[in-house]
Short mmCIF file of C-alpha atoms and ligand atoms in Angstrom, two decimals:
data_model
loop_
_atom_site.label_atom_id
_atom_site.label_comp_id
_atom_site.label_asym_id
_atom_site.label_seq_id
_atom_site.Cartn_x
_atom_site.Cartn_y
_atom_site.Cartn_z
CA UNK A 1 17.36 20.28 14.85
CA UNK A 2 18.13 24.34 14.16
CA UNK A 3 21.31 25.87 15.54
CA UNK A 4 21.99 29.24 16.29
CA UNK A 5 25.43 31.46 15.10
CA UNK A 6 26.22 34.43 16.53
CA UNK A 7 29.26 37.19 15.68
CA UNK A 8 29.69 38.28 19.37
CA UNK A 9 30.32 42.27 20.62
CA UNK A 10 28.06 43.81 18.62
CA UNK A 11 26.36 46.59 20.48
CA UNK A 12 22.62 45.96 21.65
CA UNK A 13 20.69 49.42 20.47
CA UNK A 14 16.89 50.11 20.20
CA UNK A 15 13.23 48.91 21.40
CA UNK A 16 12.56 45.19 22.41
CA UNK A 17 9.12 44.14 22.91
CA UNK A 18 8.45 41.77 25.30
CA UNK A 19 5.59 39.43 24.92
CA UNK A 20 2.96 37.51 26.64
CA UNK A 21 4.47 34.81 29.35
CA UNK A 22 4.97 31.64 28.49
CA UNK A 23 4.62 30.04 31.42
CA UNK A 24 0.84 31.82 32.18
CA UNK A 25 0.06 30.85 28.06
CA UNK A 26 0.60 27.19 28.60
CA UNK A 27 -1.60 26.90 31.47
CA UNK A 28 -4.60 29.81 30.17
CA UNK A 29 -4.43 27.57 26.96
CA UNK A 30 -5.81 24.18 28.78
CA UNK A 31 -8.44 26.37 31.17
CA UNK A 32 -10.43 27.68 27.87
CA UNK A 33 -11.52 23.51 28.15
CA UNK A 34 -13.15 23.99 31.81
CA UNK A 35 -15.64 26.97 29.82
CA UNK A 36 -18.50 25.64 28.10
CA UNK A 37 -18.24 28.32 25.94
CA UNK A 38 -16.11 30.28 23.57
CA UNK A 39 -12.98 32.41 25.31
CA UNK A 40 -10.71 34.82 24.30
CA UNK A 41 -6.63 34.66 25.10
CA UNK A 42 -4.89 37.68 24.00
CA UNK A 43 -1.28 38.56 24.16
CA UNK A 44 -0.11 34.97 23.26
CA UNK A 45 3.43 34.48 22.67
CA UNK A 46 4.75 32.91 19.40
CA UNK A 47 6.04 30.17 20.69
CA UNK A 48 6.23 26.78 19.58
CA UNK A 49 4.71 25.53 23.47
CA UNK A 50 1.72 27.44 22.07
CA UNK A 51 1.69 25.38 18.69
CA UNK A 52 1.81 21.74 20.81
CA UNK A 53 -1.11 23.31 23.45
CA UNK A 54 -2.86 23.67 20.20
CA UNK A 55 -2.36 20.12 18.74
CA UNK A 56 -4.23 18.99 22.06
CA UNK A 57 -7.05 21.30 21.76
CA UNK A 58 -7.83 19.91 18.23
CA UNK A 59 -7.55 16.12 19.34
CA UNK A 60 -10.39 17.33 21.98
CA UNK A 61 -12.74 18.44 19.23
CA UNK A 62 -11.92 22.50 20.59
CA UNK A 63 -12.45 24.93 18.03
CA UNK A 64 -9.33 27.53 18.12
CA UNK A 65 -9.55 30.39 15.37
CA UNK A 66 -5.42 31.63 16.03
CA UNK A 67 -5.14 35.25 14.78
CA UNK A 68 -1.14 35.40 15.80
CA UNK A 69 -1.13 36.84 18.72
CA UNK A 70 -5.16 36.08 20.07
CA UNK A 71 -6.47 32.58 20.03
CA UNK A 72 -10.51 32.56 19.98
CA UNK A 73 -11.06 28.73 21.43
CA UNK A 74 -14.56 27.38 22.00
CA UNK A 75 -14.84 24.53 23.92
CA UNK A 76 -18.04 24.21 23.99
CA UNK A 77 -18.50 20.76 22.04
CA UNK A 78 -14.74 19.93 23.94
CA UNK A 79 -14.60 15.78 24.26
CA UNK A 80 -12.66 13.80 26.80
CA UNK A 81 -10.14 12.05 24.48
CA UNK A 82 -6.68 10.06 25.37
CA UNK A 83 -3.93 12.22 24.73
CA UNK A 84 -1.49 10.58 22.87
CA UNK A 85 2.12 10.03 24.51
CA UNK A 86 3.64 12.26 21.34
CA UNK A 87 1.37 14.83 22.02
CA UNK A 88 1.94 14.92 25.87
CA UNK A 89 5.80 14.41 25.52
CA UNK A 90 5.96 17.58 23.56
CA UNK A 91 6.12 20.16 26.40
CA UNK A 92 5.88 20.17 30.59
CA UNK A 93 2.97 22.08 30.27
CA UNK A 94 0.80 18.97 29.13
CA UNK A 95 0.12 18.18 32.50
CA UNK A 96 -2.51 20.80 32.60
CA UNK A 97 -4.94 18.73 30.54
CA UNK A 98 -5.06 16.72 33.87
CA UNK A 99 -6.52 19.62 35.86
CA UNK A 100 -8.59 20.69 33.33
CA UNK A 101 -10.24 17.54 31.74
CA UNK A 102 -10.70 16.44 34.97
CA UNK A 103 -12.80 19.51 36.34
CA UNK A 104 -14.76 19.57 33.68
CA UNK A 105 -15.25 15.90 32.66
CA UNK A 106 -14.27 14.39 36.27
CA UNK A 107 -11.97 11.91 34.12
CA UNK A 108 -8.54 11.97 32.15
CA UNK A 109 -6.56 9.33 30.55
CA UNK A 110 -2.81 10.87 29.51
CA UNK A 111 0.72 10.17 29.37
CA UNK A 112 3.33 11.40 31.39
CA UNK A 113 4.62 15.43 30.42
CA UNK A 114 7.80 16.27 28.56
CA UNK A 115 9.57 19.43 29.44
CA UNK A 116 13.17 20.55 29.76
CA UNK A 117 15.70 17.82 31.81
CA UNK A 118 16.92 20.23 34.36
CA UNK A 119 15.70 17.34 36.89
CA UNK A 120 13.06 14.29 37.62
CA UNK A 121 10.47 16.20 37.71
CA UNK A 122 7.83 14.60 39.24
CA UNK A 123 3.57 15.46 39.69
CA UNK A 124 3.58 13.42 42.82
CA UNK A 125 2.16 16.59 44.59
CA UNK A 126 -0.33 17.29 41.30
CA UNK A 127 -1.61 13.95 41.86
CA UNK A 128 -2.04 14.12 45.81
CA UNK A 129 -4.27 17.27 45.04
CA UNK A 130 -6.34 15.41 42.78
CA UNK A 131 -6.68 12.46 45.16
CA UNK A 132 -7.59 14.98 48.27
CA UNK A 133 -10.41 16.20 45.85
CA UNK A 134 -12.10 12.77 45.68
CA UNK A 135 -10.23 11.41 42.52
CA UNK A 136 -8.54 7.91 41.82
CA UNK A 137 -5.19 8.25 40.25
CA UNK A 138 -4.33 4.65 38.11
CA UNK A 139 -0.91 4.66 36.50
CA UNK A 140 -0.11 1.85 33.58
CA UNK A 141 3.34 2.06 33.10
CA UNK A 142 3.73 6.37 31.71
CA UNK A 143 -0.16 6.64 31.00
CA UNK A 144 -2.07 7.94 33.67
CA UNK A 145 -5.93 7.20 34.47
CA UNK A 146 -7.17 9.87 36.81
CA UNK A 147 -11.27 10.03 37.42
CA UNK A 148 -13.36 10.86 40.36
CA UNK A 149 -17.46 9.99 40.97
CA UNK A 150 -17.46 13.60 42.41
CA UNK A 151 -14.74 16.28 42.90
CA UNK A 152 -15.64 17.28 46.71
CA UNK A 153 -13.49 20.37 47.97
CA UNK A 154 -10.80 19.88 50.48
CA UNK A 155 -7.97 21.44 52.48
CA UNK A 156 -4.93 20.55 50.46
CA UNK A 157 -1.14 21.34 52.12
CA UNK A 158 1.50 21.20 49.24
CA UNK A 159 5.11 19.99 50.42
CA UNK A 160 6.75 22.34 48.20
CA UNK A 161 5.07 25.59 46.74
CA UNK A 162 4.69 23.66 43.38
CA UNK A 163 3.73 26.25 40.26
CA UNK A 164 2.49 23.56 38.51
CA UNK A 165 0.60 21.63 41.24
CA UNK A 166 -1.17 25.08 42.17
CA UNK A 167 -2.37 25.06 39.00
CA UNK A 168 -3.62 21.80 38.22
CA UNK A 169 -5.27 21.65 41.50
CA UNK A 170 -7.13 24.92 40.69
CA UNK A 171 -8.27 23.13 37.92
CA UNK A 172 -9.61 20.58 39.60
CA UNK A 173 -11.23 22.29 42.59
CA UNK A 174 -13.47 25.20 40.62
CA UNK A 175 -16.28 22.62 39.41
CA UNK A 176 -15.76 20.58 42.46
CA UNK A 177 -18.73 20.83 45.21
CA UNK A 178 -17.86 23.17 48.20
CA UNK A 179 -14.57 24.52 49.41
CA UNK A 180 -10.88 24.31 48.42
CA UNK A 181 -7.93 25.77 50.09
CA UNK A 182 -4.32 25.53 49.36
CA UNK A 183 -2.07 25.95 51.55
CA UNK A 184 1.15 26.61 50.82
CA UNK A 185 0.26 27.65 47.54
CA UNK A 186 2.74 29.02 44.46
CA UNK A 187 2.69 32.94 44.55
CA UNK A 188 4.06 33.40 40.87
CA UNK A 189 2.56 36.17 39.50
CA UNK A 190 1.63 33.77 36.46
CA UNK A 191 -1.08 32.64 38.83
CA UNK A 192 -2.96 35.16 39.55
CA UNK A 193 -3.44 35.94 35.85
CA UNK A 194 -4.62 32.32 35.42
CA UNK A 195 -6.87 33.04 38.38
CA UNK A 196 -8.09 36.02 36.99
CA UNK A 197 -9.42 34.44 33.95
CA UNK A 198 -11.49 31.77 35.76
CA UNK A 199 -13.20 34.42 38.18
CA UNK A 200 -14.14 36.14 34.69
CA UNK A 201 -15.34 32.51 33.42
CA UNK A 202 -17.51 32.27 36.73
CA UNK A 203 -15.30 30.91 39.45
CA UNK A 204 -14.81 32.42 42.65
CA UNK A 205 -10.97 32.07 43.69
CA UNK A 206 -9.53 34.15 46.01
CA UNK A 207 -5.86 34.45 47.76
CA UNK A 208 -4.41 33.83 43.91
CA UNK A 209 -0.66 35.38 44.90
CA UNK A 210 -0.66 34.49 48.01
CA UNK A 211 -0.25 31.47 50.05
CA UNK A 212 -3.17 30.58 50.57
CA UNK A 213 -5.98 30.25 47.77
CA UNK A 214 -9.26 29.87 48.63
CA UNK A 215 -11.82 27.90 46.07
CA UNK A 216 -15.99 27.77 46.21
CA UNK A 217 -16.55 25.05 43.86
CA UNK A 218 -18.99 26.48 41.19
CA UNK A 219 -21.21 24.16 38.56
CA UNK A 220 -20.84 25.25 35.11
CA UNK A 221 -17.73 28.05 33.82
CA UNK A 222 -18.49 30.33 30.68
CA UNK A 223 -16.37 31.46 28.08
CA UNK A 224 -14.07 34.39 29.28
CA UNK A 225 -11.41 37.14 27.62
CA UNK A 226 -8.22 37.24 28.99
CA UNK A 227 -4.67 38.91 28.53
CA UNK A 228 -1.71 37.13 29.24
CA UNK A 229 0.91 39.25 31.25
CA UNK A 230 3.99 40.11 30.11
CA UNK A 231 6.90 38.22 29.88
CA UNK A 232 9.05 38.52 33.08
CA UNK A 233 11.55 35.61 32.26
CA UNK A 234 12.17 36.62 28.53
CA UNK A 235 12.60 40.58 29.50
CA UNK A 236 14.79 39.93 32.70
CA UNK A 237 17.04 37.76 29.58
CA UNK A 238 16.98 41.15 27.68
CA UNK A 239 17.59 43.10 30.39
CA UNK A 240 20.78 41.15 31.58
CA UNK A 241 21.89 41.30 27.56
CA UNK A 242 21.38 44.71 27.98
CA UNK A 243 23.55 45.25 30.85
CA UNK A 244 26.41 43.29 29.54
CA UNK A 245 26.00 44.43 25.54
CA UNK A 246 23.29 47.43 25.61
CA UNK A 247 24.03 51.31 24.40
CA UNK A 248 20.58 52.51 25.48
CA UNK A 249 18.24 49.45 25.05
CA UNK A 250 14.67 49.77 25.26
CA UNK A 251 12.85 46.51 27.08
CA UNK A 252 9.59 47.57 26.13
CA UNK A 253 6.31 45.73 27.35
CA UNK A 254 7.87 44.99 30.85
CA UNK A 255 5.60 44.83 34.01
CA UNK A 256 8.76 46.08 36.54
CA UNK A 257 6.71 44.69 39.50
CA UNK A 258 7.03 41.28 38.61
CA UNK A 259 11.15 42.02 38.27
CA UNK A 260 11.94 43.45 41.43
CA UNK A 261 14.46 40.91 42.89
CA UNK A 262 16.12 40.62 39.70
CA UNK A 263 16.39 44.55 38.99
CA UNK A 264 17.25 44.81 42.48
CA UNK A 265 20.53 42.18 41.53
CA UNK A 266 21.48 44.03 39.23
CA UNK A 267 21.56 47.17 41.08
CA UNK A 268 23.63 45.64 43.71
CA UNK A 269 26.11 44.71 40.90
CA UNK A 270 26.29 48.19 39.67
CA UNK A 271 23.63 48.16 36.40
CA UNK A 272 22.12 51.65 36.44
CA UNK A 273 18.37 51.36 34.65
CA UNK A 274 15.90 53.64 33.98
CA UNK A 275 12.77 51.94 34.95
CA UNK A 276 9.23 53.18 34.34
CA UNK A 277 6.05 51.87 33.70
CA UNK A 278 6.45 49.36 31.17
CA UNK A 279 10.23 50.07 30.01
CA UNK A 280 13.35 49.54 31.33
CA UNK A 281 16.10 51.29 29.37
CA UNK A 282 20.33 50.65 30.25
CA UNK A 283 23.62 50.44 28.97
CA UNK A 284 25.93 48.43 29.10
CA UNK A 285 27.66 48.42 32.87
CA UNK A 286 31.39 48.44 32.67
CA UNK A 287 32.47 47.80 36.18
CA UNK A 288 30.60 44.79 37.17
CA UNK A 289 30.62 44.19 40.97
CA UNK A 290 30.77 40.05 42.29
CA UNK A 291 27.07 39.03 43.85
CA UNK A 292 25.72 36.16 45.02
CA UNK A 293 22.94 34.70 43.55
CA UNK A 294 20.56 31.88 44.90
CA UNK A 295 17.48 31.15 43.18
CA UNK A 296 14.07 30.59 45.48
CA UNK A 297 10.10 30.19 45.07
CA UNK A 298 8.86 33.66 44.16
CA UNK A 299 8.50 36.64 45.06
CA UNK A 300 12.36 35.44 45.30
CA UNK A 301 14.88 35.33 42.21
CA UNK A 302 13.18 33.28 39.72
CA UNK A 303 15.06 29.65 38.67
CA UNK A 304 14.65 30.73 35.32
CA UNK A 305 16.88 33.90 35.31
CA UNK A 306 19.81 31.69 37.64
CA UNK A 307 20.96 30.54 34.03
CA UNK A 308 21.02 33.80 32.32
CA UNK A 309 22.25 35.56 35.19
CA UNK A 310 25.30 33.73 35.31
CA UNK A 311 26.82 35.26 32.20
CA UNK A 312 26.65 38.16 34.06
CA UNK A 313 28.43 36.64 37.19
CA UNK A 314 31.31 35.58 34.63
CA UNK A 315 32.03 39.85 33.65
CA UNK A 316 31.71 40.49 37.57
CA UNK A 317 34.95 41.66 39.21
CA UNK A 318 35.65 39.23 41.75
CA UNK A 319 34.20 36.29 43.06
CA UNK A 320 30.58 35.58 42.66
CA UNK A 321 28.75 32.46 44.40
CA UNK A 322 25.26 31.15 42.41
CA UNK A 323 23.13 28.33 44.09
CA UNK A 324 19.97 26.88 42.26
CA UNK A 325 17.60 25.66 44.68
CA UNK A 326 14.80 24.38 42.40
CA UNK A 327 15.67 21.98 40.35
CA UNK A 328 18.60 19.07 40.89
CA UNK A 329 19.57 19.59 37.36
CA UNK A 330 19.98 23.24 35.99
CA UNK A 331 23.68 23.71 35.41
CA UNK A 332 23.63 22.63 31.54
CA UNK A 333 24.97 25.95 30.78
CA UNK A 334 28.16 25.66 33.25
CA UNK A 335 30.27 23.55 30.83
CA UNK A 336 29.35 25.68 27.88
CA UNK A 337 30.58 28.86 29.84
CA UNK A 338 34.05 27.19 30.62
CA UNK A 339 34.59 26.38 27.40
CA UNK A 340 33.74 29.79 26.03
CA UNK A 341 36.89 30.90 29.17
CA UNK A 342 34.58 31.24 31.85
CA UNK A 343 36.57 30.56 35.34
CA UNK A 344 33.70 28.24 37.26
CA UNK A 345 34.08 25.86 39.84
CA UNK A 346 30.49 24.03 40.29
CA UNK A 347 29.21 21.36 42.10
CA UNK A 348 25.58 19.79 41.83
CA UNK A 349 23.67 23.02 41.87
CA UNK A 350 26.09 25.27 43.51
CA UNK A 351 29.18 27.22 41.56
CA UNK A 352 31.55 29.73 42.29
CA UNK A 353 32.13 32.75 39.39
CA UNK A 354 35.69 33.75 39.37
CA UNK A 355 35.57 37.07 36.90
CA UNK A 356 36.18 39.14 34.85
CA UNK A 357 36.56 36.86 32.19
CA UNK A 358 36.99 37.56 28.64
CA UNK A 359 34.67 35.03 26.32
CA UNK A 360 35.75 33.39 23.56
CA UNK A 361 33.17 31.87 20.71
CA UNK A 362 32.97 28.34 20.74
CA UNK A 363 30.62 25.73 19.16
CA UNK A 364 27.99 24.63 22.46
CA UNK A 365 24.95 22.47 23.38
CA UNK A 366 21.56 23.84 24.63
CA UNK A 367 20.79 21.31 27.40
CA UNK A 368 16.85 22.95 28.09
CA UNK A 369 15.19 26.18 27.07
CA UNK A 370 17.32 28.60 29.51
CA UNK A 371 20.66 27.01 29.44
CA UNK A 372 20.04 28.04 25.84
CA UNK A 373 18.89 31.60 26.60
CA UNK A 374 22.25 31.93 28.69
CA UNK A 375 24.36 30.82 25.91
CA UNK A 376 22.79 33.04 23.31
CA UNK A 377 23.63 36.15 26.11
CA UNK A 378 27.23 34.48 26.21
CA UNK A 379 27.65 34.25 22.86
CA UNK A 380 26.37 38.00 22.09
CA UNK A 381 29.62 39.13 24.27
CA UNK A 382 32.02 36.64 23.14
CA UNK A 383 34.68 37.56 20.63
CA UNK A 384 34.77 35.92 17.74
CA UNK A 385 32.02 33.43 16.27
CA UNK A 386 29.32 31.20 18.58
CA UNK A 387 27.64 28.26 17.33
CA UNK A 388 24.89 26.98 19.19
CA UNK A 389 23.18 23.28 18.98
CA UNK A 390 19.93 21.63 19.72
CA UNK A 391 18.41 25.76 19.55
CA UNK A 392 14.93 24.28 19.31
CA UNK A 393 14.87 24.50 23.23
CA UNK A 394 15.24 28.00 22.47
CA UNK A 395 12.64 28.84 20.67
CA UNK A 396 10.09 26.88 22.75
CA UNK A 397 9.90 29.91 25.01
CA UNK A 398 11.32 33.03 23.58
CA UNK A 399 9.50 34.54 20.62
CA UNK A 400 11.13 35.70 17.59
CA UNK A 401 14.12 35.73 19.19
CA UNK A 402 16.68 36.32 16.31
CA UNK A 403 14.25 39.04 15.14
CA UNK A 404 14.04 40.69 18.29
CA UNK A 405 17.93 40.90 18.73
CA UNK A 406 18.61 41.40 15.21
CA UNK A 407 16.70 44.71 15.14
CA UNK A 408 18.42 46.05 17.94
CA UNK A 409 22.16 44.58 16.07
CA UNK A 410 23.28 41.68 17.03
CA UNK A 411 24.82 39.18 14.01
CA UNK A 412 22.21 36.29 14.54
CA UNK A 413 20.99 33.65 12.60
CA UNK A 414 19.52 30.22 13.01
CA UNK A 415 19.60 27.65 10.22
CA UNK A 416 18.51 24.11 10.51
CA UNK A 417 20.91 20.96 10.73
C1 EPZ B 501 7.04 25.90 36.32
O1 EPZ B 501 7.53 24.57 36.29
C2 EPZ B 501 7.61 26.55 35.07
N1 EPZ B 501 7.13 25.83 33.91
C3 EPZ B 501 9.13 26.50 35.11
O2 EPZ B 501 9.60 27.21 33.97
C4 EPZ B 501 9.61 27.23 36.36
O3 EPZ B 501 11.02 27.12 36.43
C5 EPZ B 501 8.98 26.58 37.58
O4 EPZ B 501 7.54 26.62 37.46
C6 EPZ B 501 9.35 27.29 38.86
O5 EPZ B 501 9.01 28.63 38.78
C7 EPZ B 501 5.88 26.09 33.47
O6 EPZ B 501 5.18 26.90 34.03
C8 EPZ B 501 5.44 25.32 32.26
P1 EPZ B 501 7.29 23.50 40.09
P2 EPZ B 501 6.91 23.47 37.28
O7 EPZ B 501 6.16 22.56 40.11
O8 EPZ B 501 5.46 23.71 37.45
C9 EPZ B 501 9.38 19.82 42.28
C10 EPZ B 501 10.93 27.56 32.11
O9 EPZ B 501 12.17 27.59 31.92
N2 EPZ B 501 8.04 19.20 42.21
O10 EPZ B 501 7.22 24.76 40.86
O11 EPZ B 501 7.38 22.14 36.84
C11 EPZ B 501 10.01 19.88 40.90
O12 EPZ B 501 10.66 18.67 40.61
C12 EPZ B 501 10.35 26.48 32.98
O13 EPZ B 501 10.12 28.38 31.66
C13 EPZ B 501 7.82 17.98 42.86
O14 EPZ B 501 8.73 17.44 43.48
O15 EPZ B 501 7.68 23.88 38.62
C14 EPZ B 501 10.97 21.02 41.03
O16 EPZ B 501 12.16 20.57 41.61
C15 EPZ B 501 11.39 25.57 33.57
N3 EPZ B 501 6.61 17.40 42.78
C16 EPZ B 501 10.25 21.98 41.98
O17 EPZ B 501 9.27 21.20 42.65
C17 EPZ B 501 5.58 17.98 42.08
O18 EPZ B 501 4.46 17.40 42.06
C18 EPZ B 501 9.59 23.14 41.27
O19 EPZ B 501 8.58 22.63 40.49
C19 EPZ B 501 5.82 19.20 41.43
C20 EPZ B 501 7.04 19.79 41.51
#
């Protein structure tokens, strides 16, 4: 395992460039399989979600030529092979595989997917999409056995505006015969880039954003070029560094639009930004003013910021309340804060911020990728030195992360254990 040290209050100067998102990678990665044909993803993040995705690809007889930050992957002579539990327990994001060996090959034998523990977790509402599209789901013990004569479009309601089961059912219902709608559907902006690239491979999606997506089953999907969007999770992280730590920091790379809620937080807290195209630029904001936070489906503020975003609630003056509403298990980073000095009550998902509060380094635990994030953004304020365990979680989603803040001044390093 690596762990991360950090000399807090060093001032946050210069450019950071965001990168692609990790959470559209992770999904674009699997859809190359659904082209019979060679496609193009460019903009890929560094990340070491990418280097599993990859692992799986290979096992499938894909050919993937990665040139850093493109990955040319023809899937073209692609077979339908078990993926191995090791292989499938490496990242959340496995579960793709489902939607996308089963479009193409209308069968797929895998184990359950890993992923951060901020809660069960479950594909119950994957699997009820597959089923509504004509497939049998078989489950022996964690390996799954999911095949279907013929994929026949349906209406499909989702309980909960699931990212992942929006997805995997897209997956599933662009080779199907006729007409798919989901209602109810994710609106994550990651979507509609993941959308994108299948209308360029041949498959005619529309509604991707919105509610409701609507699906004409197509028979055969060519290769396709594709860029992944920008980062939104991993800049609003910088951004919130930047407002705590920043003397004129550059995000750089940033697609605003996708940020609004959480630039609009952080606003009402007092952060002044310059915000233009594809940059946000701040200081650090020394009167912080006591918000409440509650984290929702998008267009909403995103579960993945809730962790980061408390670090800020622990400088606000006053009291700030924070209520995670997505997961049943994201408050790994609570603990860590109070023992840094952070004055939190918390309960289950909700806790109250009682601030300012001066940090302290301590040595801490990354419970899931961004706990971790949120402890590296406590740590960069904290005075003296922060040590920080189990960073592999880290760097399954940020890029070059001790680069990126190093270059702007922060005293980071990571060494292994
Ligand atoms: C995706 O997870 C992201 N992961 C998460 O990012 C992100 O937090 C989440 O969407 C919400 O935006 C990837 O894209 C790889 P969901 P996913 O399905 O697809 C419940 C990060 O830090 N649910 O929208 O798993 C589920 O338990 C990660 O980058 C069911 O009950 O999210 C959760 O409580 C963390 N049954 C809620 O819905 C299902 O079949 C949200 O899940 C599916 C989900």
């Amino acid at each position: 395992m690596k762990r991360i040290i950090i000399e807090g209050n060093k001032t946050l100067s210069g450019t950071i460039k965001i990168g692609g998102a990790k959470n559209s990678a992770v999904a674009l990665i699997p859809a190359a399989i659904l082209a019979e044909g060679t496609s193009v993803i460019k903009n890929v993040p560094n990340i070491s979600d990418k280097d599993a995705l990859l692992e799986i690809l290979n096992l499938l007889n894909v050919q993937v030529t990665d040139e850093k930050n493109a990955l040319i992957i023809n899937a073209k002579e692609a077979q339908n092979k078990l993926i191995t539990e090791n292989l499938s327990n490496k990242l959340r994001a496995s579960y793709y595989f489902m939607g996308a060996l089963l479009g193409r090959f209308k069968k797929v034998e895998m184990y359950f997917p890993g992923g951060c523990n901020i809660g069960s977790r479950p594909i119950d509402l994957h699997l009820k999409g597959f089923e509504a599209l004509g497939a049998k789901v078989k489950r022996k013990k964690s390996k799954y056995i999911i095949e279907a004569k013929e994929l026949k479009g349906a209406d499909i309601y989702l309980d909960f505006a699931s990212v992942g089961a929006t997805i995997n059912i897209l997956f599933a219902a662009v080779l199907a015969t006729g007409k798919t709608v989901i209602h109810n559907a994710a609106r994550e902006v990651e979507i509609e880039n993941i959308a994108k690239f299948l209308n360029k491979m041949g498959a005619k999606i529309k509604g991707a954003g919105t509610e409701t997506i609507k699906i004409t089953g197509v028979k055969k999907l060519n290769g396709a070029t594709i860029n992944v969007i920008p980062d939104r999770i991993e800049a609003g992280t910088y951004i919130i560094m930047g407002a705590l730590i920043g003397k004129n920091l550059i995000v750089d790379g940033v697609n605003p639009n996708h940020l609004k809620v959480v630039l609009n937080k952080l606003k009402e807290m007092g952060v002044k930004m310059k915000i233009n195209r594809h940059q946000v630029i701040l200081n650090k904001c020394d009167k912080l003013k006591a918000v409440n936070v509650r984290t929702v489906v998008y267009p909403g503020f995103p579960t993945d910021l809730g962790q980061p975003v408390s670090v800020l609630l622990t400088q606000a003056e006053g009291v700030s309340q924070f209520e995670e509403t997505i997961f049943e298990n994201r408050m790994g980073h609570v603990p860590n804060l109070q023992k840094m000095g952070a004055k939190i009550e918390y309960e289950r998902q909700h806790a109250i911020f009682y601030g300012p509060n001066k940090l302290h380094g301590a040595e801490l635990t990354a419970t899931d990728l961004r706990s971790g994030a949120a402890l590296v953004t406590a740590g960069l304020i904290a005075d003296g030195t922060t040590i920080i365990n189990d960073a592999d979680h880290i760097l399954r989603g940020y890029e070059r992360i001790i680069t990126k803040l190093s270059d702007v001044g922060a005293k980071i390093e990571i060494e292994e254990v």
